[in-house]
Short mmCIF file of C-alpha atoms in Angstrom, two decimals:
data_model
loop_
_atom_site.label_atom_id
_atom_site.label_comp_id
_atom_site.label_asym_id
_atom_site.label_seq_id
_atom_site.Cartn_x
_atom_site.Cartn_y
_atom_site.Cartn_z
CA MET A 98 144.75 93.52 130.34
CA LYS A 99 142.00 92.91 127.80
CA ARG A 100 138.77 94.86 128.18
CA ALA A 101 135.10 94.26 127.38
CA LEU A 102 132.47 96.98 127.39
CA ILE A 103 129.00 95.63 128.20
CA SER A 104 125.79 97.68 127.99
CA VAL A 105 122.61 95.68 127.40
CA SER A 106 118.92 96.47 127.62
CA ASP A 107 118.00 92.78 127.36
CA LYS A 108 120.03 91.05 130.05
CA THR A 109 119.27 87.47 128.96
CA ASN A 110 122.37 85.26 129.42
CA ILE A 111 124.62 88.24 130.14
CA ILE A 112 125.67 86.91 133.56
CA ASP A 113 127.04 83.66 132.15
CA PHE A 114 128.76 85.49 129.29
CA SER A 115 130.33 87.99 131.69
CA ILE A 116 131.58 85.23 133.98
CA PHE A 117 133.20 83.59 130.95
CA LEU A 118 134.90 86.84 129.90
CA LYS A 119 136.23 87.30 133.42
CA SER A 120 137.61 83.77 133.29
CA GLN A 121 139.47 84.76 130.12
CA GLY A 122 141.13 87.68 131.90
CA TYR A 123 138.92 90.53 130.67
CA GLU A 124 138.27 93.67 132.67
CA ILE A 125 134.56 94.50 132.32
CA ILE A 126 133.34 98.07 131.93
CA SER A 127 129.61 98.70 132.11
CA THR A 128 126.84 101.30 132.31
CA GLY A 129 124.06 102.08 134.78
CA GLY A 130 121.51 99.28 134.73
CA THR A 131 123.91 96.68 133.38
CA TYR A 132 126.55 97.69 135.92
CA ARG A 133 124.08 97.23 138.80
CA HIS A 134 122.91 93.88 137.37
CA LEU A 135 126.45 92.51 137.11
CA LYS A 136 127.44 93.91 140.50
CA SER A 137 124.41 92.33 142.19
CA ASN A 138 125.52 88.98 140.77
CA ASN A 139 128.97 89.36 142.32
CA ILE A 140 130.78 90.08 139.07
CA GLU A 141 133.70 92.49 139.37
CA VAL A 142 132.89 95.42 137.07
CA THR A 143 133.99 99.04 136.54
CA GLU A 144 131.27 101.64 135.98
CA VAL A 145 131.72 103.78 132.86
CA SER A 146 131.67 107.06 134.81
CA ASP A 147 134.59 105.82 136.91
CA TYR A 148 136.42 104.57 133.83
CA THR A 149 136.08 107.91 132.01
CA SER A 150 136.31 110.09 135.15
CA PHE A 151 133.22 111.87 133.82
CA PRO A 152 129.73 111.53 135.33
CA GLU A 153 126.64 110.39 133.49
CA ILE A 154 124.59 113.50 132.64
CA LEU A 155 121.18 114.47 131.25
CA ASP A 156 119.32 111.65 133.02
CA GLY A 157 121.68 109.10 131.50
CA ARG A 158 121.41 110.38 127.92
CA VAL A 159 125.18 110.91 127.91
CA LYS A 160 127.15 108.01 129.38
CA THR A 161 129.43 106.41 126.83
CA LEU A 162 129.80 109.31 124.38
CA HIS A 163 133.33 110.03 125.51
CA PRO A 164 136.79 109.93 123.83
CA THR A 165 138.06 107.46 126.43
CA ILE A 166 135.38 105.00 125.27
CA HIS A 167 135.38 105.60 121.53
CA GLY A 168 139.12 106.11 121.29
CA GLY A 169 139.60 102.74 122.97
CA ILE A 170 137.16 101.11 120.56
CA LEU A 171 138.16 102.78 117.28
CA ALA A 172 141.95 102.71 117.53
CA SER A 173 143.49 100.41 114.94
CA ARG A 174 145.94 98.11 116.62
CA LYS A 175 148.09 98.10 113.46
CA ASN A 176 148.30 101.89 113.19
CA LYS A 177 151.32 103.22 115.11
CA GLU A 178 149.92 106.75 115.25
CA HIS A 179 146.66 105.44 116.76
CA ILE A 180 148.55 103.48 119.41
CA GLN A 181 150.74 106.50 120.18
CA SER A 182 147.64 108.68 120.59
CA LEU A 183 146.16 106.19 123.03
CA HIS A 184 149.42 106.17 124.98
CA THR A 185 149.70 109.97 125.06
CA LEU A 186 146.08 110.43 126.16
CA GLN A 187 146.20 107.47 128.56
CA ILE A 188 143.32 105.72 126.77
CA ARG A 189 143.20 101.94 127.09
CA PRO A 190 142.06 99.75 124.18
CA ILE A 191 138.65 98.07 124.38
CA ASP A 192 138.67 94.65 122.74
CA ILE A 193 135.05 93.43 123.01
CA VAL A 194 131.85 95.47 122.82
CA VAL A 195 128.61 93.80 123.87
CA VAL A 196 125.55 95.98 123.34
CA ASN A 197 121.88 95.50 122.62
CA LEU A 198 119.63 98.47 122.08
CA TYR A 199 116.79 100.19 123.87
CA PRO A 200 113.57 98.34 122.93
CA PHE A 201 112.25 100.87 120.43
CA PHE A 202 110.86 98.11 118.19
CA GLU A 203 109.00 96.54 121.08
CA LYS A 204 107.44 99.85 122.17
CA LEU A 205 105.97 100.61 118.75
CA ASN A 206 102.21 99.99 118.44
CA THR A 207 101.76 100.51 122.17
CA ASP A 208 99.94 103.33 123.95
CA LEU A 209 103.10 105.31 124.69
CA SER A 210 103.05 109.01 123.90
CA GLU A 211 105.48 110.55 121.45
CA GLY A 212 107.50 111.96 124.35
CA GLU A 213 107.73 108.54 125.95
CA MET A 214 108.72 106.91 122.64
CA VAL A 215 111.54 109.39 122.15
CA GLU A 216 113.15 108.14 125.35
CA PHE A 217 113.45 104.69 123.78
CA ILE A 218 115.61 106.04 120.94
CA ASP A 219 119.08 104.71 121.73
CA ILE A 220 122.00 106.99 120.93
CA GLY A 221 124.99 105.66 122.82
CA GLY A 222 124.26 102.02 121.98
CA PRO A 223 124.25 102.35 118.18
CA THR A 224 127.29 104.64 118.38
CA MET A 225 129.35 102.09 120.31
CA LEU A 226 128.19 99.29 118.03
CA ARG A 227 129.07 101.20 114.87
CA SER A 228 132.47 102.18 116.26
CA ALA A 229 133.29 98.58 117.15
CA ALA A 230 131.92 97.25 113.87
CA LYS A 231 134.04 99.68 111.85
CA ASN A 232 137.12 98.42 113.68
CA PHE A 233 136.33 94.71 113.23
CA TYR A 234 139.98 93.97 112.36
CA SER A 235 140.76 94.61 116.02
CA VAL A 236 137.48 94.50 117.98
CA THR A 237 134.83 91.84 118.53
CA VAL A 238 131.33 93.33 118.58
CA VAL A 239 128.25 91.41 119.74
CA CYS A 240 124.76 92.84 119.23
CA GLN A 241 122.68 89.65 119.36
CA ILE A 242 122.30 87.42 122.39
CA GLU A 243 122.49 84.24 120.32
CA ASP A 244 126.08 85.15 119.35
CA TYR A 245 127.38 84.90 122.92
CA ALA A 246 127.72 81.16 122.34
CA LEU A 247 129.67 81.64 119.09
CA VAL A 248 132.16 84.00 120.72
CA THR A 249 132.50 81.73 123.77
CA GLU A 250 133.19 78.68 121.61
CA GLU A 251 135.85 80.38 119.50
CA MET A 252 137.59 81.95 122.48
CA LYS A 253 137.67 78.63 124.32
CA LYS A 254 139.24 77.01 121.28
CA ASP A 255 141.65 79.68 120.02
CA GLY A 256 141.84 82.33 122.75
CA ASN A 257 140.23 84.91 120.48
CA THR A 258 137.66 85.28 117.75
CA SER A 259 138.68 84.83 114.13
CA LEU A 260 138.75 87.72 111.68
CA ALA A 261 135.99 86.03 109.67
CA THR A 262 133.78 85.91 112.75
CA ARG A 263 134.51 89.52 113.70
CA LYS A 264 133.64 90.62 110.18
CA GLN A 265 130.38 88.66 110.25
CA LEU A 266 129.45 90.12 113.64
CA ALA A 267 130.25 93.62 112.35
CA GLY A 268 127.96 93.08 109.40
CA LYS A 269 125.17 92.09 111.80
CA VAL A 270 125.66 95.38 113.61
CA PHE A 271 125.12 97.53 110.54
CA ASN A 272 122.19 95.31 109.55
CA LEU A 273 120.62 95.93 112.96
CA THR A 274 121.35 99.64 113.29
CA SER A 275 120.09 100.42 109.78
CA SER A 276 116.81 98.66 110.58
CA TYR A 277 116.62 100.35 113.98
CA ASP A 278 117.18 103.79 112.44
CA ALA A 279 114.63 103.01 109.74
CA ALA A 280 111.99 102.28 112.37
CA ILE A 281 112.76 105.55 114.15
CA SER A 282 112.73 107.49 110.89
CA ASN A 283 109.39 106.03 109.84
CA TYR A 284 107.89 106.75 113.27
CA ILE A 285 108.96 110.39 113.32
CA LEU A 286 108.54 111.16 109.62
CA ASN A 287 105.22 109.28 109.25
CA ASP A 288 105.36 109.38 105.45
CA ASP A 289 104.58 106.37 103.24
CA TYR A 290 106.57 107.93 100.40
CA PRO A 291 109.75 109.49 101.87
CA GLN A 292 112.75 110.52 99.79
CA PHE A 293 114.62 107.42 100.96
CA LEU A 294 112.62 104.25 101.52
CA ASN A 295 113.76 102.55 104.71
CA THR A 296 112.23 99.36 106.02
CA SER A 297 112.56 97.29 109.18
CA TYR A 298 111.85 93.61 108.67
CA GLU A 299 113.15 90.77 110.80
CA LYS A 300 113.65 87.22 109.56
CA ILE A 301 111.46 84.79 111.46
CA GLU A 302 112.35 81.65 109.58
CA ASP A 303 113.96 80.23 106.48
CA LEU A 304 111.41 78.47 104.31
CA ARG A 305 112.03 75.14 102.63
CA TYR A 306 111.97 76.91 99.27
CA GLY A 307 110.20 79.66 97.34
CA GLU A 308 107.51 79.36 94.69
CA ASN A 309 109.49 76.43 93.29
CA PRO A 310 111.95 73.99 94.89
CA HIS A 311 115.01 75.53 93.24
CA GLN A 312 114.31 78.98 94.77
CA LYS A 313 115.49 80.02 98.25
CA ALA A 314 113.01 81.85 100.49
CA ALA A 315 112.48 83.24 103.98
CA PHE A 316 109.67 84.87 105.98
CA TYR A 317 110.21 88.32 107.48
CA ILE A 318 107.89 90.34 109.72
CA ASP A 319 107.44 94.10 109.80
CA LYS A 320 109.07 95.42 112.97
CA THR A 321 107.09 98.66 112.89
CA LYS A 322 103.50 97.46 112.41
CA ASN A 323 101.23 94.67 113.47
CA GLY A 324 99.29 92.75 110.84
CA ALA A 325 97.41 89.54 110.12
CA MET A 326 100.51 87.63 109.03
CA LYS A 327 102.44 88.72 112.13
CA ASN A 328 102.21 86.90 115.46
CA PHE A 329 99.62 84.40 114.25
CA GLU A 330 99.40 81.03 115.97
CA GLN A 331 99.83 77.80 114.05
CA LEU A 332 97.75 75.36 116.06
CA GLN A 333 98.81 72.30 114.07
CA GLY A 334 100.08 70.99 110.76
CA LYS A 335 103.16 71.01 108.58
CA GLU A 336 105.50 73.98 108.26
CA LEU A 337 104.25 76.80 106.09
CA SER A 338 105.63 77.32 102.60
CA PHE A 339 106.22 80.47 100.56
CA ASN A 340 103.05 79.85 98.56
CA ASN A 341 101.09 79.14 101.75
CA PHE A 342 101.92 82.58 103.11
CA ARG A 343 100.80 84.32 99.92
CA ASP A 344 97.54 82.41 99.76
CA MET A 345 96.82 82.92 103.47
CA ASP A 346 97.33 86.65 103.04
CA MET A 347 95.01 86.77 100.05
CA ALA A 348 92.25 84.68 101.64
CA TYR A 349 92.21 86.62 104.89
CA LYS A 350 92.13 89.95 103.06
CA VAL A 351 89.09 88.83 101.09
CA VAL A 352 87.02 87.75 104.10
CA ASN A 353 87.89 91.01 105.83
CA GLU A 354 86.22 92.95 103.03
CA PHE A 355 82.95 92.00 104.71
CA SER A 356 81.28 92.79 108.02
CA GLU A 357 78.96 89.86 107.42
CA ILE A 358 79.97 86.24 108.10
CA CYS A 359 82.20 85.33 105.17
CA CYS A 360 84.27 82.43 103.90
CA CYS A 361 86.83 82.49 101.09
CA ALA A 362 88.70 79.71 99.33
CA VAL A 363 91.95 80.56 97.53
CA LYS A 364 94.02 78.57 95.08
CA HIS A 365 97.26 79.88 93.60
CA SER A 366 96.71 83.40 95.02
CA THR A 367 93.31 83.70 93.37
CA PRO A 368 89.90 83.44 95.01
CA CYS A 369 88.07 80.38 93.72
CA GLY A 370 85.07 80.70 96.03
CA VAL A 371 83.62 83.40 98.27
CA ALA A 372 80.27 83.50 100.06
CA ILE A 373 78.36 85.16 102.85
CA GLY A 374 76.18 83.07 105.15
CA ASN A 375 73.85 83.41 108.11
CA ASN A 376 76.38 81.33 110.04
CA VAL A 377 79.88 79.96 109.50
CA VAL A 378 78.83 76.55 108.26
CA GLU A 379 76.47 78.06 105.69
CA ALA A 380 79.18 80.43 104.48
CA TYR A 381 81.54 77.47 104.02
CA LYS A 382 78.95 75.32 102.22
CA LYS A 383 78.22 78.14 99.76
CA THR A 384 81.94 78.75 99.25
CA PHE A 385 82.54 75.08 98.54
CA GLU A 386 79.73 75.10 95.98
CA CYS A 387 81.39 77.96 94.11
CA ASP A 388 84.16 75.67 92.85
CA SER A 389 84.27 72.23 94.42
CA ILE A 390 87.21 71.24 92.18
CA SER A 391 89.64 74.14 92.70
CA ILE A 392 89.15 74.19 96.46
CA PHE A 393 90.94 70.81 96.57
CA GLY A 394 94.38 71.52 98.03
CA GLY A 395 93.44 75.13 98.67
CA ILE A 396 93.28 77.56 101.56
CA VAL A 397 90.01 78.36 103.34
CA ALA A 398 89.63 81.52 105.44
CA PHE A 399 86.88 82.76 107.74
CA ASN A 400 86.25 86.10 109.44
CA ARG A 401 84.45 84.41 112.36
CA THR A 402 85.12 81.59 114.82
CA VAL A 403 85.21 78.12 113.24
CA ASP A 404 82.81 75.83 115.12
CA GLU A 405 82.39 72.08 115.46
CA GLU A 406 79.85 71.71 112.64
CA THR A 407 82.07 73.59 110.18
CA ALA A 408 85.15 71.63 111.22
CA GLN A 409 83.36 68.35 110.51
CA LEU A 410 82.87 69.49 106.91
CA LEU A 411 86.38 70.86 106.52
CA VAL A 412 88.03 67.53 107.30
CA THR A 413 86.12 65.78 104.51
CA VAL A 414 88.13 67.73 101.89
CA PHE A 415 91.87 67.89 101.28
CA LEU A 416 92.87 71.40 102.31
CA GLU A 417 96.30 72.92 102.88
CA ILE A 418 95.25 75.54 105.44
CA VAL A 419 92.26 76.70 107.48
CA ILE A 420 92.65 80.24 108.77
CA ALA A 421 90.35 82.15 111.13
CA PRO A 422 90.42 84.59 114.06
CA ALA A 423 89.35 81.81 116.45
CA PHE A 424 88.43 78.12 116.72
CA THR A 425 86.27 76.39 119.30
CA ALA A 426 87.92 73.65 121.33
CA GLU A 427 85.68 71.09 119.61
CA ALA A 428 86.70 72.39 116.18
CA VAL A 429 90.40 72.13 117.06
CA GLN A 430 89.91 68.54 118.19
CA ILE A 431 88.17 67.58 114.95
CA LEU A 432 90.71 69.36 112.73
CA SER A 433 93.53 67.61 114.59
CA THR A 434 92.47 64.33 112.96
CA LYS A 435 94.05 65.74 109.77
CA LYS A 436 97.67 65.78 110.91
CA SER A 437 99.08 67.62 107.91
CA LEU A 438 96.36 70.28 107.82
CA ARG A 439 97.72 73.64 108.90
CA VAL A 440 95.35 75.41 111.28
CA ILE A 441 96.13 79.11 111.70
CA LYS A 442 94.64 81.43 114.32
CA ILE A 443 94.99 85.11 113.44
CA ASN A 444 95.63 87.48 116.33
CA ASN A 445 96.02 90.86 114.60
CA SER A 446 93.79 92.82 112.27
CA LEU A 447 94.93 93.88 108.80
CA SER A 448 97.28 96.86 108.86
CA ASP A 449 98.93 97.35 105.45
CA SER A 450 98.54 100.83 103.99
CA ILE A 451 101.12 100.37 101.21
CA GLU A 452 102.41 97.46 99.17
CA PHE A 453 105.63 96.78 97.29
CA VAL A 454 106.42 95.22 93.92
CA LYS A 455 110.05 94.43 93.18
CA VAL A 456 111.38 95.17 89.71
CA ASP A 457 114.93 94.58 88.54
CA GLY A 458 116.98 97.39 90.05
CA GLY A 459 114.06 99.11 91.72
CA LEU A 460 110.94 98.93 93.83
CA LEU A 461 107.41 100.07 93.08
CA VAL A 462 105.37 101.31 96.04
CA GLN A 463 101.65 102.02 96.04
CA ASP A 464 98.66 102.43 98.35
CA VAL A 465 96.74 99.28 99.16
CA ASP A 466 93.56 99.15 97.05
CA LYS A 467 90.82 99.99 99.54
CA GLY A 468 88.68 101.76 96.99
CA THR A 469 85.24 100.20 97.11
CA THR A 470 82.30 102.57 96.95
CA ARG A 471 78.54 102.78 97.40
CA ASP A 472 78.42 106.07 95.53
CA PHE A 473 77.26 104.55 92.26
CA GLU A 474 76.11 106.18 89.06
CA GLN A 475 73.15 104.42 87.48
CA VAL A 476 73.67 104.75 83.72
CA THR A 477 70.81 102.59 82.40
CA HIS A 478 67.04 102.89 82.25
CA THR A 479 66.68 99.81 84.44
CA SER A 480 67.58 99.98 88.13
CA PRO A 481 68.92 97.05 90.12
CA ASN A 482 66.48 95.75 92.70
CA GLU A 483 67.46 95.47 96.35
CA ASN A 484 68.82 91.92 96.11
CA GLN A 485 70.72 92.67 92.93
CA LEU A 486 72.30 95.72 94.53
CA LYS A 487 73.48 93.64 97.50
CA ASP A 488 74.99 91.08 95.12
CA LEU A 489 76.65 93.79 93.02
CA ILE A 490 78.33 95.29 96.09
CA PHE A 491 79.36 91.80 97.18
CA ALA A 492 80.87 90.98 93.76
CA GLN A 493 82.64 94.33 93.58
CA LYS A 494 84.53 93.58 96.81
CA ILE A 495 85.72 90.25 95.40
CA VAL A 496 86.68 91.29 91.89
CA LYS A 497 89.43 93.60 93.14
CA HIS A 498 91.24 90.57 94.60
CA ALA A 499 91.12 88.53 91.38
CA LYS A 500 93.88 88.86 88.79
CA SER A 501 93.16 91.22 85.91
CA ASN A 502 91.38 90.99 83.62
CA ALA A 503 88.79 89.94 86.22
CA ILE A 504 85.07 89.22 86.13
CA VAL A 505 82.97 87.91 89.03
CA VAL A 506 79.47 86.50 88.57
CA ALA A 507 77.50 86.37 91.80
CA SER A 508 74.08 85.36 93.02
CA GLN A 509 72.56 85.48 96.49
CA GLN A 510 75.80 86.58 98.17
CA GLN A 511 77.78 83.81 96.54
CA ALA A 512 80.54 84.08 93.92
CA ILE A 513 79.54 81.34 91.50
CA GLY A 514 81.85 82.25 88.63
CA ILE A 515 85.28 83.91 88.72
CA GLY A 516 87.24 84.64 85.56
CA SER A 517 90.69 86.08 86.10
CA GLY A 518 94.15 86.53 84.65
CA GLN A 519 92.94 86.71 81.05
CA THR A 520 94.56 88.90 78.41
CA ASN A 521 91.21 90.27 77.29
CA ARG A 522 87.99 91.00 79.11
CA ILE A 523 85.65 88.94 76.98
CA TRP A 524 87.61 85.77 77.79
CA ALA A 525 87.40 86.56 81.51
CA ALA A 526 83.65 87.14 81.14
CA GLN A 527 83.13 83.91 79.22
CA GLN A 528 85.15 81.99 81.79
CA ALA A 529 83.19 83.40 84.74
CA ILE A 530 79.80 82.95 83.07
CA GLU A 531 80.55 79.39 81.96
CA ARG A 532 81.42 78.43 85.53
CA ALA A 533 78.39 80.22 86.93
CA LYS A 534 75.96 78.50 84.57
CA GLU A 535 77.05 75.12 85.92
CA LYS A 536 75.38 76.10 89.18
CA ARG A 537 72.64 78.62 88.46
CA THR A 538 71.02 80.47 85.59
CA ASP A 539 68.86 82.98 87.46
CA HIS A 540 69.42 85.96 89.76
CA LEU A 541 72.87 86.54 88.27
CA VAL A 542 74.88 89.76 88.49
CA LEU A 543 78.33 90.57 87.11
CA ALA A 544 81.21 92.73 88.36
CA SER A 545 84.21 93.84 86.33
CA ASP A 546 87.51 95.18 87.67
CA ALA A 547 87.83 97.65 84.77
CA PHE A 548 85.72 99.22 82.02
CA PHE A 549 84.36 97.39 79.00
CA PRO A 550 86.32 98.37 75.88
CA PHE A 551 83.48 97.05 73.71
CA ARG A 552 79.86 96.01 74.15
CA ASP A 553 80.70 92.33 73.70
CA VAL A 554 80.74 91.61 77.45
CA VAL A 555 77.23 93.01 77.82
CA ASP A 556 75.94 91.01 74.87
CA THR A 557 77.52 87.83 76.25
CA ALA A 558 76.08 88.58 79.67
CA ALA A 559 72.60 89.09 78.25
CA LYS A 560 72.67 85.76 76.43
CA ASN A 561 73.44 84.03 79.72
CA GLY A 562 70.89 85.56 82.05
CA ILE A 563 72.88 88.35 83.71
CA LYS A 564 70.41 90.94 85.05
CA ALA A 565 72.72 93.60 86.55
CA ILE A 566 76.32 94.77 86.03
CA ILE A 567 78.74 96.88 88.04
CA GLN A 568 81.90 98.29 86.47
CA PRO A 569 84.12 101.38 86.75
CA GLY A 570 83.16 103.00 83.45
CA GLY A 571 85.55 105.36 81.69
CA SER A 572 85.85 103.82 78.22
CA ILE A 573 85.48 105.97 75.13
CA ARG A 574 82.86 103.36 74.13
CA ASP A 575 80.88 103.48 77.37
CA LYS A 576 77.80 104.55 75.43
CA GLU A 577 77.90 101.34 73.39
CA SER A 578 77.83 99.25 76.57
CA ILE A 579 75.08 101.41 78.07
CA ASP A 580 73.00 101.09 74.90
CA ALA A 581 73.53 97.34 74.94
CA CYS A 582 72.30 97.14 78.54
CA ASN A 583 69.23 99.16 77.67
CA GLU A 584 68.52 96.90 74.69
CA HIS A 585 68.72 93.83 76.92
CA ASN A 586 66.97 95.41 79.92
CA ILE A 587 70.07 95.01 82.11
CA ALA A 588 70.77 97.39 84.99
CA MET A 589 74.29 98.83 85.04
CA LEU A 590 76.12 100.91 87.65
CA PHE A 591 79.38 102.82 87.22
CA THR A 592 81.69 103.09 90.23
CA GLY A 593 84.42 105.33 88.82
CA ILE A 594 87.04 103.15 90.51
CA ARG A 595 89.20 100.63 88.64
CA HIS A 596 90.61 97.55 90.41
CA PHE A 597 93.46 96.16 88.31
CA LYS A 598 95.48 93.49 90.11
CA HIS A 599 98.34 92.17 88.01
#
């Protein structure tokens, strides 16, 4: 007789699958909760403790860790010595193993204590899965509910699963158990920089393509942490693309730099407009004014609820995405008139503490740049006034999200000129100032993501009405820039913190 061992935490569809296996002549062996579930649904089943003639012990921690189980799973049907051992020890082969694991992933980020979390670390489940997966030449292993249908279809057609299918299912096992162990390791170790970097990400969807149509892409979520790009709700619009996800992430990170009401527009992973307002509609209007050309086809993010008045303005412009923590019912109705517009409601706060950059053959890992400061060093004779100081702090929070070299020119809590991605700082400054002057020539301040290697940025700033500057400092020619500021009566603050973003 053929045998199937079934032990599942998630019992979705297991009754139907078990009935099918019985119809194919399989004896079913099962454990505690699964055994009771099958028995209550009138399925003939043998409990593991009866099968092994050994009781479950340690509150169920030891159930299937027994030679009768693992010998039956691991024995190679083509190895005469293995078969002889089974015969001598009266161990019967197990042909199908169906296991899904204790919900450790699902219990992360809950209020459970460490002691409670430990009880959701599955030992027997991964051991059975790995045993069956190693012996895929002889054993069919199923660790995902969606594969019940695949196994059913093949067995109906051919009486058994194909070797190719068993190999694929075995690969899924090791993919799952490695991710499961990684989540446990990260939880217990609690170290962003361990000796071995293990991650647990689950594919949510295949994307149409990557940055370009010839590149494949997919979206994965972190199984161990919540975050803004996890569990969001798409209220309407087309499917999201690879570039959409990157721009959404950038835009929402920018608006969350501020406790005040903020709006940010992003184009090609670079802020093209950021502003603070007394209300959401004012914040959007000021953001739109920053760069009314680049916002076309861009992403707009808010850190407050989008209301009806704001929605009425949003639909007058071609946008790819509007993203916010909430939308009024009236706003949703108005935005729905733009069928292709993606409307995204964020449910989780930002959570990233580290970020990754892939290089060929390796991975770079670093802390997320959260280094803004109010502990400034005034290095010039002139001090910034209260309004200038507010604008300098505002610009400093934006410049760290722009590509280096980066310069932000701001006025009245509005980024009116952003220069980024230049190979030298003076070009970035010229770019930002040129854009700013199209809108305003007074009350201007400037932020830089890194120090000034020469005084040319200060001189250019002075010619164009900049009255205050904030930068990290640290150049061997800092004195030249300080002297230039004093000559032009410009206030300058050093932060001591660089914000390169390549």
